Amino acid sequence: MAAIPLIAALLLAACDGGPVFVKHKDKIGPFPPADRPVAHIVSSRWSTEEARDRLNEASEVMNKAGIKPGMTVADIGAGEGYYTIRLAARVGKDGRVLAEDIVAGVRDTLAERVARERLDNVSVRLGEPANPKLPDASFDRVLMVHMYHEIEQPYEFLWRMRPALKPDGLVVVVDADRLTQNHGTPPALLKCEFGAVGYTLVDMDDMPSAGGYLATFRATGPRPDPADIRPCRLGS
């Protein structure tokens, strides 16, 4: 019976571990709606981990994203933790990984995996569909792999995410070059939506091993007022 309290303690350590806050609706916004369909979340698994490793997916993405030991990285839409586990190994004991998902059951399963594999440099938390709820000025990289097309309110999400980046931090997006309803994001649309919230494209490369492309963005200039955000229009 002693194992049960131990497992519970490990799970609590892997999750937020912070105080419970009463949620108050803030007065920020409204934000413009996205002029595009939104893909439904169909699975927390994009492909098997073995198949992805055979293509050297995670290593190529982390290399291209410039993820190094000692960095602090957010894995948004972490799912079952394919990137979380590999990011933890890459950043090492002096780095940190925050893995986040908006589905409580998925978050809990990932927390169990993190505890089971004793990943002391990983925290797991629950985000919100339009708010990643990341701590300010904390991240060298924010990684979003095959999930951007599932964000229903991209302008609000990106706006709320901006303060989490360190001054030289980057957002790294991996997605497929196809329509959002088909679980991808056309690169021109991605660049437009990020640009509307004050992000500048740093680089965009084909990434066949990850099923599409990899784009990196940097926040530049002041964060716009929500009322000043001009949404992108399909076909324009």
XYZ file of C-alpha atoms in Angstrom:
236
model
C 0.000 0.000 0.000
C 2.983 2.330 0.515
C 3.436 2.547 -3.256
C 0.148 4.396 -3.684
C 1.165 7.547 -1.739
C 4.526 7.508 -3.524
C 2.911 7.445 -6.976
C 0.504 10.200 -5.953
C 3.392 12.331 -4.755
C 5.292 11.830 -7.997
C 2.256 12.814 -10.051
C 1.779 15.954 -8.015
C 5.422 16.832 -8.500
C 5.119 16.338 -12.261
C 2.037 18.553 -12.512
C 1.721 22.236 -11.743
C 2.390 21.974 -8.047
C 1.287 25.590 -7.537
C -1.550 27.089 -5.535
C -5.128 26.806 -6.705
C -6.429 30.065 -8.131
C -10.036 31.155 -8.550
C -10.506 31.890 -12.223
C -11.625 35.429 -13.006
C -12.529 36.490 -16.504
C -10.198 39.285 -17.562
C -11.236 42.384 -19.437
C -8.784 41.949 -22.338
C -10.182 41.780 -25.845
C -12.211 41.047 -27.791
C -9.864 39.497 -30.333
C -10.758 39.094 -34.006
C -11.960 35.661 -35.098
C -9.863 33.581 -37.469
C -11.098 33.448 -41.061
C -10.404 29.754 -41.479
C -11.759 26.375 -40.434
C -10.296 24.727 -37.359
C -9.185 21.107 -37.300
C -10.688 18.951 -34.585
C -8.422 17.262 -32.083
C -8.657 13.645 -33.163
C -5.765 12.068 -31.270
C -2.876 12.910 -28.988
C -0.676 10.777 -31.256
C 0.446 12.006 -34.681
C 2.425 8.827 -35.430
C 4.180 6.112 -33.452
C 7.305 7.168 -31.624
C 9.279 4.362 -33.234
C 8.314 5.495 -36.738
C 9.172 9.095 -35.924
C 12.542 8.119 -34.488
C 13.370 6.088 -37.596
C 13.035 9.346 -39.527
C 15.183 11.126 -36.924
C 12.319 13.604 -36.546
C 12.898 15.012 -33.079
C 16.655 15.396 -33.500
C 16.239 17.239 -36.800
C 13.603 19.566 -35.375
C 15.609 20.300 -32.227
C 18.765 20.897 -34.272
C 16.986 23.237 -36.665
C 15.335 25.043 -33.733
C 18.708 25.531 -32.039
C 17.659 23.796 -28.828
C 20.707 23.341 -26.597
C 21.606 22.140 -23.097
C 20.533 24.527 -20.365
C 17.625 26.038 -22.300
C 14.064 26.381 -21.035
C 11.537 25.068 -23.562
C 7.730 24.944 -23.633
C 6.168 21.979 -25.460
C 2.653 23.191 -26.328
C 0.157 20.493 -27.262
C 2.542 17.922 -25.831
C 0.145 14.985 -26.193
C 1.721 11.710 -25.118
C 5.111 13.369 -24.745
C 7.119 12.378 -27.805
C 8.908 15.730 -27.857
C 8.750 16.262 -24.094
C 10.890 13.197 -23.392
C 13.448 14.071 -26.052
C 13.546 17.747 -25.118
C 14.265 16.754 -21.515
C 17.297 14.774 -22.657
C 18.481 17.598 -24.950
C 18.292 20.474 -22.415
C 19.760 18.314 -19.672
C 19.801 18.744 -15.912
C 20.449 22.486 -16.159
C 17.515 23.052 -18.522
C 13.760 22.913 -18.064
C 10.831 21.658 -20.111
C 7.241 22.700 -19.521
C 4.866 20.286 -21.255
C 1.308 21.468 -21.744
C -1.940 20.116 -23.131
C -5.529 21.364 -22.991
C -7.073 17.901 -22.482
C -6.992 16.962 -18.813
C -6.822 13.221 -19.440
C -3.900 13.640 -21.832
C -2.146 15.905 -19.331
C -2.595 13.303 -16.601
C -1.252 10.467 -18.763
C 1.793 12.542 -19.647
C 2.346 13.422 -15.976
C 2.340 9.709 -15.187
C 4.947 9.102 -17.876
C 7.127 11.945 -16.628
C 6.945 10.590 -13.075
C 7.581 7.014 -14.203
C 10.661 8.040 -16.199
C 11.807 10.327 -13.358
C 12.261 13.382 -15.544
C 13.127 15.877 -12.849
C 13.588 18.735 -15.327
C 10.010 18.473 -16.695
C 6.804 20.076 -15.417
C 3.371 19.241 -16.819
C 0.409 21.575 -16.768
C -3.032 22.158 -18.225
C -3.443 25.058 -20.627
C -6.533 26.681 -22.095
C -7.606 26.669 -25.768
C -6.953 30.414 -26.191
C -4.333 30.897 -23.484
C -1.179 28.831 -22.927
C -0.839 30.463 -19.471
C 2.951 30.506 -19.598
C 5.068 32.436 -17.077
C 6.518 35.701 -18.358
C 10.059 36.015 -19.775
C 10.773 32.334 -19.201
C 11.356 30.500 -22.467
C 14.188 30.248 -24.964
C 11.928 28.247 -27.279
C 8.194 27.586 -27.486
C 7.565 24.467 -29.560
C 4.247 23.823 -31.342
C 4.272 20.580 -33.343
C 1.285 19.616 -35.505
C -1.151 21.522 -33.319
C -1.346 25.106 -34.576
C -4.229 24.259 -36.944
C -6.253 23.142 -33.903
C -6.169 26.602 -32.289
C -9.602 28.170 -32.715
C -8.548 31.648 -31.570
C -4.998 32.067 -32.906
C -4.750 35.841 -32.404
C -5.645 35.652 -28.725
C -3.435 32.594 -28.217
C -0.400 34.197 -29.853
C -1.034 37.511 -28.092
C -1.135 35.875 -24.673
C 1.923 33.749 -25.470
C 4.225 36.665 -26.397
C 5.240 37.736 -22.862
C 6.489 34.199 -22.112
C 9.427 34.542 -24.489
C 12.837 35.665 -23.322
C 14.236 38.656 -25.281
C 15.975 36.310 -27.739
C 13.346 33.561 -27.533
C 11.772 31.932 -30.572
C 8.479 30.231 -31.374
C 8.980 27.058 -33.408
C 6.054 25.730 -35.449
C 6.033 22.388 -37.234
C 3.026 21.761 -39.463
C 1.943 20.371 -42.809
C 1.426 22.533 -45.884
C -2.257 21.908 -46.330
C -5.574 23.501 -45.398
C -6.328 23.849 -41.711
C -9.393 21.609 -41.900
C -7.058 18.914 -43.244
C -4.730 19.209 -40.253
C -2.173 21.601 -41.646
C -1.521 25.324 -42.057
C -0.520 26.950 -45.359
C 2.803 28.740 -44.718
C 1.489 32.078 -46.039
C -1.439 31.927 -43.598
C 0.857 31.022 -40.723
C 3.142 33.965 -41.478
C 0.162 36.319 -41.771
C -1.452 35.273 -38.472
C 1.823 35.503 -36.561
C 2.604 38.822 -38.202
C -0.777 40.248 -37.165
C 0.263 39.849 -33.518
C 3.767 41.251 -33.966
C 5.897 38.221 -34.717
C 8.509 38.262 -37.481
C 9.388 35.161 -39.475
C 13.030 34.223 -38.850
C 13.266 31.103 -40.998
C 11.119 28.526 -42.755
C 12.417 25.179 -43.995
C 11.003 22.007 -45.410
C 11.016 19.292 -42.759
C 10.003 16.013 -44.451
C 10.961 13.944 -41.409
C 8.320 15.834 -39.406
C 5.668 15.646 -42.102
C 5.820 19.210 -43.384
C 7.790 22.367 -42.636
C 9.433 24.110 -39.701
C 8.993 27.847 -39.147
C 10.595 30.014 -36.476
C 9.276 33.388 -35.306
C 10.559 36.171 -33.076
C 8.372 38.717 -31.264
C 9.294 42.188 -32.497
C 8.129 45.621 -31.466
C 5.364 46.297 -28.951
C 2.541 43.817 -28.509
C -0.465 45.264 -30.371
C -3.677 46.211 -28.663
C -6.269 43.488 -29.410
C -8.470 46.098 -31.132
C -5.624 46.892 -33.547
C -5.068 43.317 -34.712
C -6.068 42.971 -38.365
C -7.083 39.377 -39.106
C -5.859 37.514 -42.160
C -8.352 36.647 -44.861
C -8.330 33.426 -46.796
C -7.561 34.012 -50.447
C -6.307 37.546 -49.927
